[in-house]
Amino acid sequence: MSKDKEAVDECEPPSDSNITAFALKAKVIYPINQKFRPLADGSSNPSLHENLKQAVLPHQPVEASPSSSLGSLSQGEKDDCSSSSSVHSATSDDRFLSRTFLRVNAFPEVLACESVDVDLCIYSLHLKDLLHLDTALRQEKHMMFIQIFKMCLLDLLPKKKSDDELYQKILSKQENDLEELENGLQVKLSNTEMSGAGDSEYITLADVEKKEREYSEQLIDNMEAFWKQMANIQHFLVDQFKCSSSKARQLMMTLTERMIVAEGLLCDSQELQALDALERTMGRAHMAKVIEFLKLQVQEETRCRLAAISHGLELLAGEGKLSGRQKEELLTQQHKAFWQEAERFSREFVQRGKDLVKASLAHQVEGTAKLTLAQEEEQRSFLAEAQPTADPEKFLKAFHEVLERQRLMQCDLEEEENVRATEAVVALCQELYFSTVDTFQKFVDALFLQTLPGMTGLPPEECDYLRQEVQENAAWQLGKSDRFRRQQWKVFQELLEQEQQVWMEECALSNVLQTHLREDHEGTIRGVLGRLGGLTEESTRCVLQGHDLLLRSALRRLALRGNALATLTQMRLSGKKHLLQELREQRALEQGSSQCLDEHQWQLLRALEARVLEEASRLEEEAQQTRLQLQQRLLAEAQEVGQLLQQHVECAIGQALLVHARNAATKSRAKDRDDFKRTLMEAAVESVYVTSAGVSRLVQAYYQQIGRIMEDHEERKLQHLKTLQGERMENYKLRKKQELSNPSSGSRTAGGAPETSQAVHQRMLSQQKRFLAQFPVHQQMRLHAQQQQAGVMDLLEAQLETQLQEAEQNFISELAALARVPLAESKLFPAKRGLLEKPLRTKRKKPLPRERGDLGVPNDEDLASGDQTSGSLSKRLSQQESEAGDSGNSKKMLKRRSNL
């Protein structure tokens, strides 16, 4: 049945050639104010039928509809030979983008609505499914990231337990950052969803495309923020928790390697579940078409019964048994009664259907909530029983299988509820249909068994015979209508298969694009690293792993965006596809309407077939143009994501080059320093200015300076330790005084009460609780004291290191001046400047106080026994260097204490 207002009078297929001929020749003049006037061929009344059509929504473009008969097709071509081309005008894109359709959040809402564009609603639900899939996979990635980070922390801190305070502090920082990241994204997505039409019941296709573009931008920003959070982990561990750079770097490499495995699992899961979502969408289109056909049953029944009644009354009028005025009055009454009953069917179906949908959605929400709670408990149980560190890759696969199975259960639950809701709506539609048919039969019986005998005086037997003929005629016309519906269903299935083929082509193109982007980015990064050179194998592997992880994540996001753009392409083409479907249905109707056609009818049929081919060609051309336009948008977004990847990789390569440069500079300075020491020793041995007395004087002064430094260090250390101990004792006394001044209420009660067994028991329990409560307090006080002591030891160690290096520098400077050797201080002795910038942990060992005598000043006998030979001087210089670095036990003990 056509939905075009201008073609309503001609929208019905010819039920009989005589009736059609009569309808074309009929020129009955009706009063202009007569509301219910029958058509000559018995078809529906336009003024009443308009209420049963799909309502034209705001800004809804009126689609060109195919004519419903060959004659009307010919007339349409005569009236406007350019009508077919007008649909494909230059403004068609703007009109289709301004199409308004119902805003739906669940499939059952589509079934009970009276006026909806089913294709656009179903595709909008497909877009929501893709967004939900992205959310589920992102949450899974965050959960897997936390589990991987836990395993890496256990590898980094093998002596720490999972409930250790430091371990939990590091872990909670990442969990809080992820939660904040996800909450911020959900707020942005909600704001985007509420923007545009706001609380309006309808939405335009342009608004949908705009929202999808904003969704994509926000998801890409969230992905980049997650990248930055991962990149900051190494700095966080080094700066906040004083972890060594090598351990933090090793943790990041392990974390990246395992996250690559997780991304691979997520990518495979996304590809399969996107195909599942597409299959569910095709199923929804199938179910919606079933409901549409069922709703049209009443209209077909009404049309066929009225046509049969009109034909029966026409026979009576032709025999002179019924006047023309009586016939028109009867037809008017029947049209009014039948179409009012059809309207009642429509109203009741919408009202009761909405109640069914509301109950279905409530049941679905309840079931989803229960399933979510059960799945959360399953996740906790799995994580409690699993052994992550035994086989990390096996653990990740098992955890992914649990989460994927849970997602599939959610989808199955939703699909089952959709099927249940569809079955309920089908049952409602059939119930109302049978009720309406019974009412129609009562109308026919009343007309032929009561009204006609009283109006015409015909015997009841003849009126009953005429009633049976009318029923047979109506059954014949309904049979033709059923055959036409089967042809319509066949056309719909063919178009659905073609659409599935188009989707498969889109998936293949997406895979090709993914492969091309991966090869392009990987080739670029490998070429850059190959041209740079100089990086260590570990640094190169670290850069490549980081790039691989980011690339996998970006390509997975672009794959979902490609699916969304393919969906928008089908939404843009839905109007043209609907027009082509109507043309094909009309062709099938005309081909099956009659076995014998005259020359004129054959010409019209060939014209209809030519128009079908023309519309199919135009649809294919527009599909290619639309697909190309949206593919260009996808490539532009891929280029933007590529720029983000480039920035992160440039930063990673820059850091690797910086580390390489620092290592090279450190090695170069150490080598230059050792070379200068060797050169200085050789020059001092050969120099005529260097005497044994002069060298002994320098060595004696150096030993004295070291002794003073060590004495000062020990004094400062003892002073600080005494101060800390005094503060600790004061705090302890203050706490004890507070405990004595605030005795527990249980003790006071026990003291005043009689010495019964119950009072004694209560007092013992009170003392036990008070005694046990002291343990965490004492432990916290000791921990705080040890932290203070460790901080003081670190400060004193840095000061001692600086003073020892200054003493060594002064000794070498004086020896170089004595031997007349030029000293390049700015290049060979940067230790002092470096210490001022940042305290460094060097390899120099500090002596214990009891070992201070070993580094003391040599006695006079040692000085007197020294000769001026080169062996003696070389021995003294070597002894000075070795003794200055022989206090290893002291440094180790200090480091143990500071670590404590």
PDB file of C-alpha atoms in Angstrom, residues 56-248:
ATOM      1  CA  VAL A  56       5.030  12.616   8.182  1.00  0.00           C
ATOM      2  CA  LEU A  57       7.504  13.651  10.891  1.00  0.00           C
ATOM      3  CA  PRO A  58       8.979  17.134  11.217  1.00  0.00           C
ATOM      4  CA  HIS A  59      11.454  17.861   8.414  1.00  0.00           C
ATOM      5  CA  GLN A  60      10.707  14.422   6.933  1.00  0.00           C
ATOM      6  CA  PRO A  61      11.321  14.435   3.149  1.00  0.00           C
ATOM      7  CA  VAL A  62       8.511  12.834   1.172  1.00  0.00           C
ATOM      8  CA  GLU A  63       9.931   9.859  -0.705  1.00  0.00           C
ATOM      9  CA  ALA A  64       8.863   9.271  -4.264  1.00  0.00           C
ATOM     10  CA  SER A  65       6.629   6.207  -4.223  1.00  0.00           C
ATOM     11  CA  PRO A  66       6.043   3.901  -7.135  1.00  0.00           C
ATOM     12  CA  SER A  67       2.608   3.928  -8.604  1.00  0.00           C
ATOM     13  CA  SER A  68       0.437   1.000  -7.756  1.00  0.00           C
ATOM     14  CA  SER A  69      -0.735   0.130 -11.252  1.00  0.00           C
ATOM     15  CA  LEU A  70       0.470   0.315 -14.790  1.00  0.00           C
ATOM     16  CA  GLY A  71      -2.104   2.928 -15.612  1.00  0.00           C
ATOM     17  CA  SER A  72      -1.022   5.171 -12.761  1.00  0.00           C
ATOM     18  CA  LEU A  73       2.621   4.681 -13.796  1.00  0.00           C
ATOM     19  CA  SER A  74       1.762   5.847 -17.293  1.00  0.00           C
ATOM     20  CA  GLN A  75      -0.212   8.773 -15.951  1.00  0.00           C
ATOM     21  CA  GLY A  76       2.701   9.722 -13.661  1.00  0.00           C
ATOM     22  CA  GLU A  77       5.081   9.735 -16.594  1.00  0.00           C
ATOM     23  CA  LYS A  78       2.724  11.937 -18.586  1.00  0.00           C
ATOM     24  CA  ASP A  79       2.241  14.355 -15.714  1.00  0.00           C
ATOM     25  CA  ASP A  80       5.909  14.772 -14.921  1.00  0.00           C
ATOM     26  CA  CYS A  81       8.502  13.032 -17.019  1.00  0.00           C
ATOM     27  CA  SER A  82      11.245  14.224 -14.661  1.00  0.00           C
ATOM     28  CA  SER A  83       9.697  12.988 -11.414  1.00  0.00           C
ATOM     29  CA  SER A  84      12.189  10.154 -11.037  1.00  0.00           C
ATOM     30  CA  SER A  85      15.162  12.411 -11.494  1.00  0.00           C
ATOM     31  CA  SER A  86      13.852  14.967  -9.018  1.00  0.00           C
ATOM     32  CA  VAL A  87      14.539  12.584  -6.145  1.00  0.00           C
ATOM     33  CA  HIS A  88      18.193  12.456  -7.136  1.00  0.00           C
ATOM     34  CA  SER A  89      18.638  16.199  -7.303  1.00  0.00           C
ATOM     35  CA  ALA A  90      21.623  18.031  -5.906  1.00  0.00           C
ATOM     36  CA  THR A  91      19.798  18.702  -2.659  1.00  0.00           C
ATOM     37  CA  SER A  92      19.021  15.053  -1.946  1.00  0.00           C
ATOM     38  CA  ASP A  93      21.932  14.724   0.487  1.00  0.00           C
ATOM     39  CA  ASP A  94      20.690  17.654   2.558  1.00  0.00           C
ATOM     40  CA  ARG A  95      17.151  16.258   2.566  1.00  0.00           C
ATOM     41  CA  PHE A  96      18.295  12.845   3.681  1.00  0.00           C
ATOM     42  CA  LEU A  97      20.519  14.312   6.396  1.00  0.00           C
ATOM     43  CA  SER A  98      17.500  16.236   7.664  1.00  0.00           C
ATOM     44  CA  ARG A  99      15.391  13.078   7.921  1.00  0.00           C
ATOM     45  CA  THR A 100      13.779  12.855  11.342  1.00  0.00           C
ATOM     46  CA  PHE A 101      13.140   9.534  13.008  1.00  0.00           C
ATOM     47  CA  LEU A 102      12.201   8.278  16.433  1.00  0.00           C
ATOM     48  CA  ARG A 103      14.892   8.311  19.120  1.00  0.00           C
ATOM     49  CA  VAL A 104      14.942   4.760  20.508  1.00  0.00           C
ATOM     50  CA  ASN A 105      17.084   3.134  23.181  1.00  0.00           C
ATOM     51  CA  ALA A 106      15.948  -0.485  22.832  1.00  0.00           C
ATOM     52  CA  PHE A 107      14.541  -2.636  20.061  1.00  0.00           C
ATOM     53  CA  PRO A 108      11.117  -3.336  21.651  1.00  0.00           C
ATOM     54  CA  GLU A 109      10.371   0.397  21.404  1.00  0.00           C
ATOM     55  CA  VAL A 110      10.414   0.067  17.600  1.00  0.00           C
ATOM     56  CA  LEU A 111       7.754  -2.641  17.573  1.00  0.00           C
ATOM     57  CA  ALA A 112       4.944  -0.737  19.276  1.00  0.00           C
ATOM     58  CA  CYS A 113       5.361   2.687  17.670  1.00  0.00           C
ATOM     59  CA  GLU A 114       2.788   3.737  15.134  1.00  0.00           C
ATOM     60  CA  SER A 115       4.950   5.941  12.911  1.00  0.00           C
ATOM     61  CA  VAL A 116       8.614   5.099  12.727  1.00  0.00           C
ATOM     62  CA  ASP A 117      11.294   4.780  10.108  1.00  0.00           C
ATOM     63  CA  VAL A 118      12.245   1.230  10.991  1.00  0.00           C
ATOM     64  CA  ASP A 119      15.529   1.113   9.066  1.00  0.00           C
ATOM     65  CA  LEU A 120      16.929   4.268  10.662  1.00  0.00           C
ATOM     66  CA  CYS A 121      15.825   3.190  14.142  1.00  0.00           C
ATOM     67  CA  ILE A 122      17.471  -0.217  13.770  1.00  0.00           C
ATOM     68  CA  TYR A 123      20.691   1.293  12.471  1.00  0.00           C
ATOM     69  CA  SER A 124      20.759   3.780  15.340  1.00  0.00           C
ATOM     70  CA  LEU A 125      20.484   0.815  17.714  1.00  0.00           C
ATOM     71  CA  HIS A 126      23.415  -0.784  15.892  1.00  0.00           C
ATOM     72  CA  LEU A 127      25.461   2.352  16.577  1.00  0.00           C
ATOM     73  CA  LYS A 128      24.560   2.063  20.260  1.00  0.00           C
ATOM     74  CA  ASP A 129      25.667  -1.580  20.224  1.00  0.00           C
ATOM     75  CA  LEU A 130      29.046  -0.552  18.821  1.00  0.00           C
ATOM     76  CA  LEU A 131      29.410   2.090  21.521  1.00  0.00           C
ATOM     77  CA  HIS A 132      28.522  -0.446  24.235  1.00  0.00           C
ATOM     78  CA  LEU A 133      31.049  -2.894  22.775  1.00  0.00           C
ATOM     79  CA  ASP A 134      33.745  -0.230  22.891  1.00  0.00           C
ATOM     80  CA  THR A 135      32.868   0.533  26.521  1.00  0.00           C
ATOM     81  CA  ALA A 136      32.986  -3.142  27.495  1.00  0.00           C
ATOM     82  CA  LEU A 137      36.347  -3.704  25.798  1.00  0.00           C
ATOM     83  CA  ARG A 138      37.796  -0.552  27.345  1.00  0.00           C
ATOM     84  CA  GLN A 139      36.735  -1.666  30.808  1.00  0.00           C
ATOM     85  CA  GLU A 140      38.244  -5.089  30.156  1.00  0.00           C
ATOM     86  CA  LYS A 141      41.496  -3.444  29.055  1.00  0.00           C
ATOM     87  CA  HIS A 142      41.602  -1.445  32.284  1.00  0.00           C
ATOM     88  CA  MET A 143      40.977  -4.547  34.401  1.00  0.00           C
ATOM     89  CA  MET A 144      43.653  -6.511  32.553  1.00  0.00           C
ATOM     90  CA  PHE A 145      46.041  -3.574  32.905  1.00  0.00           C
ATOM     91  CA  ILE A 146      45.567  -3.581  36.680  1.00  0.00           C
ATOM     92  CA  GLN A 147      46.168  -7.332  36.864  1.00  0.00           C
ATOM     93  CA  ILE A 148      49.277  -7.066  34.678  1.00  0.00           C
ATOM     94  CA  PHE A 149      50.563  -4.187  36.769  1.00  0.00           C
ATOM     95  CA  LYS A 150      50.047  -6.270  39.926  1.00  0.00           C
ATOM     96  CA  MET A 151      52.153  -9.072  38.455  1.00  0.00           C
ATOM     97  CA  CYS A 152      54.871  -6.620  37.416  1.00  0.00           C
ATOM     98  CA  LEU A 153      54.942  -5.103  40.906  1.00  0.00           C
ATOM     99  CA  LEU A 154      55.343  -8.546  42.456  1.00  0.00           C
ATOM    100  CA  ASP A 155      58.278  -9.136  40.115  1.00  0.00           C
ATOM    101  CA  LEU A 156      59.754  -5.740  40.993  1.00  0.00           C
ATOM    102  CA  LEU A 157      59.184  -6.103  44.739  1.00  0.00           C
ATOM    103  CA  PRO A 158      59.593  -9.825  45.358  1.00  0.00           C
ATOM    104  CA  LYS A 159      59.937  -9.371  49.124  1.00  0.00           C
ATOM    105  CA  LYS A 160      56.710  -7.371  49.355  1.00  0.00           C
ATOM    106  CA  LYS A 161      53.346  -8.994  49.827  1.00  0.00           C
ATOM    107  CA  SER A 162      50.204  -8.059  47.983  1.00  0.00           C
ATOM    108  CA  ASP A 163      48.766  -6.448  51.134  1.00  0.00           C
ATOM    109  CA  ASP A 164      51.901  -4.418  51.841  1.00  0.00           C
ATOM    110  CA  GLU A 165      51.325  -0.681  52.331  1.00  0.00           C
ATOM    111  CA  LEU A 166      53.800   0.394  49.648  1.00  0.00           C
ATOM    112  CA  TYR A 167      52.405  -2.160  47.200  1.00  0.00           C
ATOM    113  CA  GLN A 168      48.829  -1.028  47.803  1.00  0.00           C
ATOM    114  CA  LYS A 169      49.761   2.639  47.560  1.00  0.00           C
ATOM    115  CA  ILE A 170      51.333   2.171  44.125  1.00  0.00           C
ATOM    116  CA  LEU A 171      48.424   0.051  42.933  1.00  0.00           C
ATOM    117  CA  SER A 172      45.695   2.327  44.276  1.00  0.00           C
ATOM    118  CA  LYS A 173      47.268   5.284  42.473  1.00  0.00           C
ATOM    119  CA  GLN A 174      46.792   3.557  39.107  1.00  0.00           C
ATOM    120  CA  GLU A 175      43.288   2.350  39.970  1.00  0.00           C
ATOM    121  CA  ASN A 176      42.204   5.835  41.006  1.00  0.00           C
ATOM    122  CA  ASP A 177      43.648   7.347  37.844  1.00  0.00           C
ATOM    123  CA  LEU A 178      41.781   4.823  35.681  1.00  0.00           C
ATOM    124  CA  GLU A 179      38.531   5.407  37.544  1.00  0.00           C
ATOM    125  CA  GLU A 180      38.884   9.157  37.170  1.00  0.00           C
ATOM    126  CA  LEU A 181      39.654   8.723  33.473  1.00  0.00           C
ATOM    127  CA  GLU A 182      36.576   6.552  32.891  1.00  0.00           C
ATOM    128  CA  ASN A 183      34.260   8.829  34.888  1.00  0.00           C
ATOM    129  CA  GLY A 184      35.411  11.845  32.916  1.00  0.00           C
ATOM    130  CA  LEU A 185      34.770  10.025  29.645  1.00  0.00           C
ATOM    131  CA  GLN A 186      31.281   8.929  30.700  1.00  0.00           C
ATOM    132  CA  VAL A 187      30.392  12.502  31.627  1.00  0.00           C
ATOM    133  CA  LYS A 188      31.502  13.711  28.193  1.00  0.00           C
ATOM    134  CA  LEU A 189      29.593  10.962  26.408  1.00  0.00           C
ATOM    135  CA  SER A 190      26.437  11.726  28.406  1.00  0.00           C
ATOM    136  CA  ASN A 191      26.703  15.423  27.600  1.00  0.00           C
ATOM    137  CA  THR A 192      27.095  14.625  23.919  1.00  0.00           C
ATOM    138  CA  GLU A 193      24.078  12.302  24.016  1.00  0.00           C
ATOM    139  CA  MET A 194      21.903  15.021  25.572  1.00  0.00           C
ATOM    140  CA  SER A 195      23.099  17.756  23.205  1.00  0.00           C
ATOM    141  CA  GLY A 196      21.381  18.665  19.958  1.00  0.00           C
ATOM    142  CA  ALA A 197      17.694  17.847  20.104  1.00  0.00           C
ATOM    143  CA  GLY A 198      17.797  17.620  23.896  1.00  0.00           C
ATOM    144  CA  ASP A 199      14.677  15.957  25.272  1.00  0.00           C
ATOM    145  CA  SER A 200      12.999  15.767  21.866  1.00  0.00           C
ATOM    146  CA  GLU A 201      11.389  12.481  20.917  1.00  0.00           C
ATOM    147  CA  TYR A 202      12.872  12.633  17.425  1.00  0.00           C
ATOM    148  CA  ILE A 203      16.353  13.069  16.034  1.00  0.00           C
ATOM    149  CA  THR A 204      17.794  13.833  12.607  1.00  0.00           C
ATOM    150  CA  LEU A 205      20.395  11.879  10.704  1.00  0.00           C
ATOM    151  CA  ALA A 206      22.664  14.947  10.750  1.00  0.00           C
ATOM    152  CA  ASP A 207      22.524  14.956  14.557  1.00  0.00           C
ATOM    153  CA  VAL A 208      23.444  11.268  14.612  1.00  0.00           C
ATOM    154  CA  GLU A 209      26.493  11.841  12.402  1.00  0.00           C
ATOM    155  CA  LYS A 210      27.582  14.805  14.519  1.00  0.00           C
ATOM    156  CA  LYS A 211      27.266  12.803  17.741  1.00  0.00           C
ATOM    157  CA  GLU A 212      29.204   9.877  16.298  1.00  0.00           C
ATOM    158  CA  ARG A 213      31.999  12.244  15.272  1.00  0.00           C
ATOM    159  CA  GLU A 214      32.111  13.752  18.770  1.00  0.00           C
ATOM    160  CA  TYR A 215      32.067  10.272  20.319  1.00  0.00           C
ATOM    161  CA  SER A 216      35.068   9.321  18.191  1.00  0.00           C
ATOM    162  CA  GLU A 217      37.021  12.416  19.223  1.00  0.00           C
ATOM    163  CA  GLN A 218      36.297  11.827  22.914  1.00  0.00           C
ATOM    164  CA  LEU A 219      37.261   8.156  22.718  1.00  0.00           C
ATOM    165  CA  ILE A 220      40.529   9.019  20.975  1.00  0.00           C
ATOM    166  CA  ASP A 221      41.290  11.601  23.678  1.00  0.00           C
ATOM    167  CA  ASN A 222      40.592   8.961  26.321  1.00  0.00           C
ATOM    168  CA  MET A 223      42.886   6.510  24.545  1.00  0.00           C
ATOM    169  CA  GLU A 224      45.673   9.108  24.466  1.00  0.00           C
ATOM    170  CA  ALA A 225      45.157   9.854  28.170  1.00  0.00           C
ATOM    171  CA  PHE A 226      45.574   6.153  28.931  1.00  0.00           C
ATOM    172  CA  TRP A 227      48.810   6.145  26.935  1.00  0.00           C
ATOM    173  CA  LYS A 228      50.102   9.067  28.985  1.00  0.00           C
ATOM    174  CA  GLN A 229      49.173   7.316  32.219  1.00  0.00           C
ATOM    175  CA  MET A 230      51.176   4.268  31.181  1.00  0.00           C
ATOM    176  CA  ALA A 231      54.132   6.427  30.173  1.00  0.00           C
ATOM    177  CA  ASN A 232      54.127   8.184  33.569  1.00  0.00           C
ATOM    178  CA  ILE A 233      54.408   4.937  35.530  1.00  0.00           C
ATOM    179  CA  GLN A 234      58.198   4.794  35.218  1.00  0.00           C
ATOM    180  CA  HIS A 235      58.670   8.391  36.403  1.00  0.00           C
ATOM    181  CA  PHE A 236      56.157   7.778  39.194  1.00  0.00           C
ATOM    182  CA  LEU A 237      58.085   4.775  40.505  1.00  0.00           C
ATOM    183  CA  VAL A 238      61.443   6.551  40.313  1.00  0.00           C
ATOM    184  CA  ASP A 239      60.360   9.885  41.765  1.00  0.00           C
ATOM    185  CA  GLN A 240      57.797   8.881  44.380  1.00  0.00           C
ATOM    186  CA  PHE A 241      59.052   5.495  45.538  1.00  0.00           C
ATOM    187  CA  LYS A 242      62.797   5.862  44.887  1.00  0.00           C
ATOM    188  CA  CYS A 243      62.850   2.818  42.608  1.00  0.00           C
ATOM    189  CA  SER A 244      65.988   2.424  40.530  1.00  0.00           C
ATOM    190  CA  SER A 245      65.760   3.439  36.883  1.00  0.00           C
ATOM    191  CA  SER A 246      66.818   0.007  35.666  1.00  0.00           C
ATOM    192  CA  LYS A 247      64.096  -1.767  37.656  1.00  0.00           C
ATOM    193  CA  ALA A 248      61.455   0.721  36.579  1.00  0.00           C
TER     194      ALA A 248
END
